[in-house]
XYZ file of C-alpha atoms in Angstrom:
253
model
C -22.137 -80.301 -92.119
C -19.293 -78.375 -92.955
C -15.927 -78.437 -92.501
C -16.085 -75.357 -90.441
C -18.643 -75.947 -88.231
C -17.645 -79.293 -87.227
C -14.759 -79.085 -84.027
C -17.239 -76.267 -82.740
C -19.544 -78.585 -82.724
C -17.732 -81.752 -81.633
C -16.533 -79.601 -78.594
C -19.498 -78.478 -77.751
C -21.160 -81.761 -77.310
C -18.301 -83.403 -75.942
C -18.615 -80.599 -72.998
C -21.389 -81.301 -72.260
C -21.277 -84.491 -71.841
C -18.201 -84.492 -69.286
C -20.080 -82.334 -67.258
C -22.834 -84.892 -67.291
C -20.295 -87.878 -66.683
C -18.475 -86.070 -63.627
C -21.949 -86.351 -61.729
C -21.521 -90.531 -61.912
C -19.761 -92.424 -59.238
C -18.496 -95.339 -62.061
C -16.132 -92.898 -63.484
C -13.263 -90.398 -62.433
C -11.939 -87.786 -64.846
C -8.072 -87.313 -64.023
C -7.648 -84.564 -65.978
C -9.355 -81.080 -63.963
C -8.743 -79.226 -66.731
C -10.550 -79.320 -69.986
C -7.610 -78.178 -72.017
C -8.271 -80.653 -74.237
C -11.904 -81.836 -74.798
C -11.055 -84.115 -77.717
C -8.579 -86.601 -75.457
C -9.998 -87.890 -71.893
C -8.416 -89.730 -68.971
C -10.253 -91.265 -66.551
C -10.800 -94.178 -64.035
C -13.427 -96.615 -64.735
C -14.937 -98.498 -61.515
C -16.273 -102.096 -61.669
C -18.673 -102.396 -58.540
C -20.597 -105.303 -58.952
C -20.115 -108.317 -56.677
C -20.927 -110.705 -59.393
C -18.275 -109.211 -61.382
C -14.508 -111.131 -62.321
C -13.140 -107.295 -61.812
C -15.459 -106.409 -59.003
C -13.471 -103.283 -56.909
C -11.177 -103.054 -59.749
C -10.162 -99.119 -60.869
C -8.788 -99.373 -64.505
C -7.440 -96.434 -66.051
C -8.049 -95.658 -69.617
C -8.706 -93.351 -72.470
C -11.078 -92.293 -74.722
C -9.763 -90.159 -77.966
C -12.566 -88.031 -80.215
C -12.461 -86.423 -83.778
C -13.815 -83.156 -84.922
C -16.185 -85.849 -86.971
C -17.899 -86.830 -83.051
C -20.137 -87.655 -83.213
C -20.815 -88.904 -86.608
C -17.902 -91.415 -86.392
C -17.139 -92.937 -83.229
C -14.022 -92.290 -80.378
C -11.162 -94.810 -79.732
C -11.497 -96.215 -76.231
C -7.864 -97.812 -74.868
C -7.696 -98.640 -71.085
C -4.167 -98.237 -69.976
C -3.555 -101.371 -67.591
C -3.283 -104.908 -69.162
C -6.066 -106.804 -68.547
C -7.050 -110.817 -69.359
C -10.362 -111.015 -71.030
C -11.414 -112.248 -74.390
C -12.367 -108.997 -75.684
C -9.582 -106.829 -74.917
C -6.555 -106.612 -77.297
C -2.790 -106.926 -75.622
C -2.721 -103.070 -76.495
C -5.831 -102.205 -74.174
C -8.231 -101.707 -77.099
C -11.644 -103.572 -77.211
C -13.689 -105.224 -79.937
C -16.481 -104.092 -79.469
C -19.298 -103.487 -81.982
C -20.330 -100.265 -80.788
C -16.855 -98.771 -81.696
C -17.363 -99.503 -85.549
C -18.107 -97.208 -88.138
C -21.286 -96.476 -88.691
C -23.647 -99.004 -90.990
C -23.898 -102.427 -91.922
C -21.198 -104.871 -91.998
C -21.435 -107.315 -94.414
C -17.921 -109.317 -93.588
C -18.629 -109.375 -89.514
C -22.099 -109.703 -89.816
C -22.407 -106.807 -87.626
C -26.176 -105.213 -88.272
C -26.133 -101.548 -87.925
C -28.288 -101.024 -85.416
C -25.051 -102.740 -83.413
C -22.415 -100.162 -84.820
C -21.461 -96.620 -83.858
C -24.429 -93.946 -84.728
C -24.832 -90.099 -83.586
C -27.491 -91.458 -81.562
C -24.799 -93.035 -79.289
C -22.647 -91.005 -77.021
C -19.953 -91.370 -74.551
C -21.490 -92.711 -71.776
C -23.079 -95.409 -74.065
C -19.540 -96.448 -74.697
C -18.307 -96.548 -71.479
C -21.341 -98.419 -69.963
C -21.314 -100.998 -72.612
C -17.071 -101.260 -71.622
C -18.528 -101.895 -67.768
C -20.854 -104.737 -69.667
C -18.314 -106.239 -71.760
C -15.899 -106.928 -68.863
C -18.333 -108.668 -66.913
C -20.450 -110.793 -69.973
C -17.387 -111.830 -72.561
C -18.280 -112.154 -76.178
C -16.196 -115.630 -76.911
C -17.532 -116.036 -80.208
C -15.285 -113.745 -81.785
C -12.138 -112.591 -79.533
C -9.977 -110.286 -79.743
C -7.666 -112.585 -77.110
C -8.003 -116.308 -78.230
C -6.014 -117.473 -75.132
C -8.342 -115.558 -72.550
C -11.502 -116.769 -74.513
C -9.762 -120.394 -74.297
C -9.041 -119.590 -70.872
C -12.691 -118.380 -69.814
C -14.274 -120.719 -71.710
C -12.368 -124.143 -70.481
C -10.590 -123.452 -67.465
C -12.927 -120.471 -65.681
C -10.895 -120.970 -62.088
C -7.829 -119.805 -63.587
C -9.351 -116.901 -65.610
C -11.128 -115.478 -62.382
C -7.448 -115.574 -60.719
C -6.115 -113.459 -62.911
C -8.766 -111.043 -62.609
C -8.321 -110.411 -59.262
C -4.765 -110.212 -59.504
C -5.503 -107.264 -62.280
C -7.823 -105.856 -59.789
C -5.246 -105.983 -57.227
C -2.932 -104.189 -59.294
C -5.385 -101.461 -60.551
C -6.266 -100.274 -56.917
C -2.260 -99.392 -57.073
C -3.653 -96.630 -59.743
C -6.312 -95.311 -57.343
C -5.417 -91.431 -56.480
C -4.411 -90.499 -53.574
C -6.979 -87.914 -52.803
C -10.048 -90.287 -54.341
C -11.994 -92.894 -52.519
C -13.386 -95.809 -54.292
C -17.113 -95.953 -53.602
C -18.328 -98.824 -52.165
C -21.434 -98.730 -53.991
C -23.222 -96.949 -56.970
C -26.536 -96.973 -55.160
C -27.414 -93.382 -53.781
C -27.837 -93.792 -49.748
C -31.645 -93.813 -48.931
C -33.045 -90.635 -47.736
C -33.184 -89.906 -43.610
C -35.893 -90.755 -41.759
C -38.207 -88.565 -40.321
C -38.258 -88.362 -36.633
C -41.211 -87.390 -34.600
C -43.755 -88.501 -37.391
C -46.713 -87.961 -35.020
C -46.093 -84.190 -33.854
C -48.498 -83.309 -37.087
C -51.300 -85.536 -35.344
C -50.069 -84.366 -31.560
C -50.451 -80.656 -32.736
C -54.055 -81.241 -33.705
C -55.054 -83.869 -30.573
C -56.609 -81.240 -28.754
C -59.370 -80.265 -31.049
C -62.640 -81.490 -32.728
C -63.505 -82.516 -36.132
C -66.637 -82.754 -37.714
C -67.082 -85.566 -40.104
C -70.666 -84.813 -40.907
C -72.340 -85.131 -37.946
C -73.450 -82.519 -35.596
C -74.469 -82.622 -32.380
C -76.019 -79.303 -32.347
C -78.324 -77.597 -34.911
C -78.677 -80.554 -37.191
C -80.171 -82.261 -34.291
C -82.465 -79.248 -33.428
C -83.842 -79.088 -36.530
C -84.341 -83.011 -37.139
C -86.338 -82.411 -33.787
C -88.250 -79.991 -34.719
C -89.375 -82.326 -38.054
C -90.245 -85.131 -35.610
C -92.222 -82.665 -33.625
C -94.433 -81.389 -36.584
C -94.730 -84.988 -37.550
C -96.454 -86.283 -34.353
C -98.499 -83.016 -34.478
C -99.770 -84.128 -37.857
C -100.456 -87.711 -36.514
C -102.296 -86.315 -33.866
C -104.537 -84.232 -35.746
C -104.812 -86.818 -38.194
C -106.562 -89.109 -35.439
C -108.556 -86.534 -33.627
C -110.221 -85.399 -36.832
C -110.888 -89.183 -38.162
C -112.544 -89.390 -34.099
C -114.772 -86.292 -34.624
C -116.137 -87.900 -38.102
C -117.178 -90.915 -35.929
C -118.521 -89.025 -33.349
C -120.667 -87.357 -36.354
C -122.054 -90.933 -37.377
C -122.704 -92.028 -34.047
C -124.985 -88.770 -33.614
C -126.788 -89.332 -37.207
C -127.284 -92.708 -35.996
C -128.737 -91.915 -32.688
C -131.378 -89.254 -33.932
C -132.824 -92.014 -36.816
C -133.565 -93.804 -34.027
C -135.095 -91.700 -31.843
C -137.303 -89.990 -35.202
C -138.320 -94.187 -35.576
C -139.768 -94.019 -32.267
């Protein structure tokens, strides 16, 4: 890839995927204009009742290179926030922010790391899954993994109290969504006027009470007819014995 081609085609992407992004409640772009597609502002919202930051709105931002996406952004939120992953700056440690390929000193596999394969969105949804499921193991915070880890009470207190003070950062003309589910569709009313249109009339499910029976009448009919004829002709053969008989007898005398 060339020098040349490359912000034309880090913009172009990037474009696109704002304009996908903008469709999904969990996010709200600040800036209206696209003036510049490289930097991003936005609100990230943590609905999830099981969440420590459940309701919370947390501003941050995302910064690109004409080298998206074959190396990866730099996310930053912009409100300090108490978890074992997040830096006193706002950065994260996060895996999926690395440079692409394997790590041989973190022991990060590359599957793990950044790739072209990812994209925005898989960065900010695995954000939305880092705040809720800690990585302790390694933190970028030691007293918030200390904290989460021994004394869990206290760490969910200071969440909310960073929740609190994130719904300070909520526009004025936005309202937080209460859930990311999309509302079920509206029920029908009057689900029988198909069947009440059609009550009136007659189906025939492959019966008739007509011509089929006409005809299956008119096979019984030829049926007895051949019975009949059947016995009156095996009657006249006896009749013919009974004579034969008769006139030996009489030619005896």
């Amino acid at each position: 890839m060339s020098h040349a081609t490359a912000p034309t085609g880090a913009r172009t992407r990037l474009m696109s995927e704002m304009k996908a992004l903008r469709k999904e409640k969990w996010i709200h772009f600040e800036d209206d204009d696209a003036g510049n597609i490289l930097k991003w502002h936005f609100g990230l919202m943590v609905i999830n009742s099981e969440s420590a930051f459940n309701g919370g709105y947390f501003r941050a931002e995302m910064v690109f290179t004409d080298e998206y996406p074959y190396q990866p952004p730099r996310f930053r939120f912009l409100i300090p926030i108490t978890h074992p992953n997040i830096y006193p700056d706002g950065q994260l440690c996060i895996s999926i922010l690395h440079k692409p390929g394997e790590d041989l000193m973190s022991g990060e596999e590359a599957s793990e790391r950044w790739s072209p394969l990812q994209g925005a969105e898989s960065v900010l949804r695995s954000v939305l899954l880092l705040l809720d499921d800690p990585e302790i193991n390694s933190p970028a915070n030691v007293d918030a993994g200390v904290l989460y880890r021994d004394r869990r009470s206290d760490y969910l207190q200071k969440a909310r109290e960073t929740v609190e003070k994130s719904k300070k950062d909520v526009p004025a003309d936005f309202e937080m969504p209460t859930t990311f589910e999309a509302a079920p569709p509206p029920k029908q009313e009057n689900d029988n006027d198909f069947w009440a249109d059609e009550s009136d009339e007659e189906y025939d499910f492959g019966g008739s009470d007509t011509g089929d029976d006409e005809e299956m009448g008119d096979f019984e009919d030829e049926d007895e007819g051949e019975e009949e004829g059947e016995e009156q002709d095996g009657s006249e053969e006896e009749d013919d014995d009974d004579a034969v008989i008769y006139r030996g007898a009489i030619a005896g005398r």
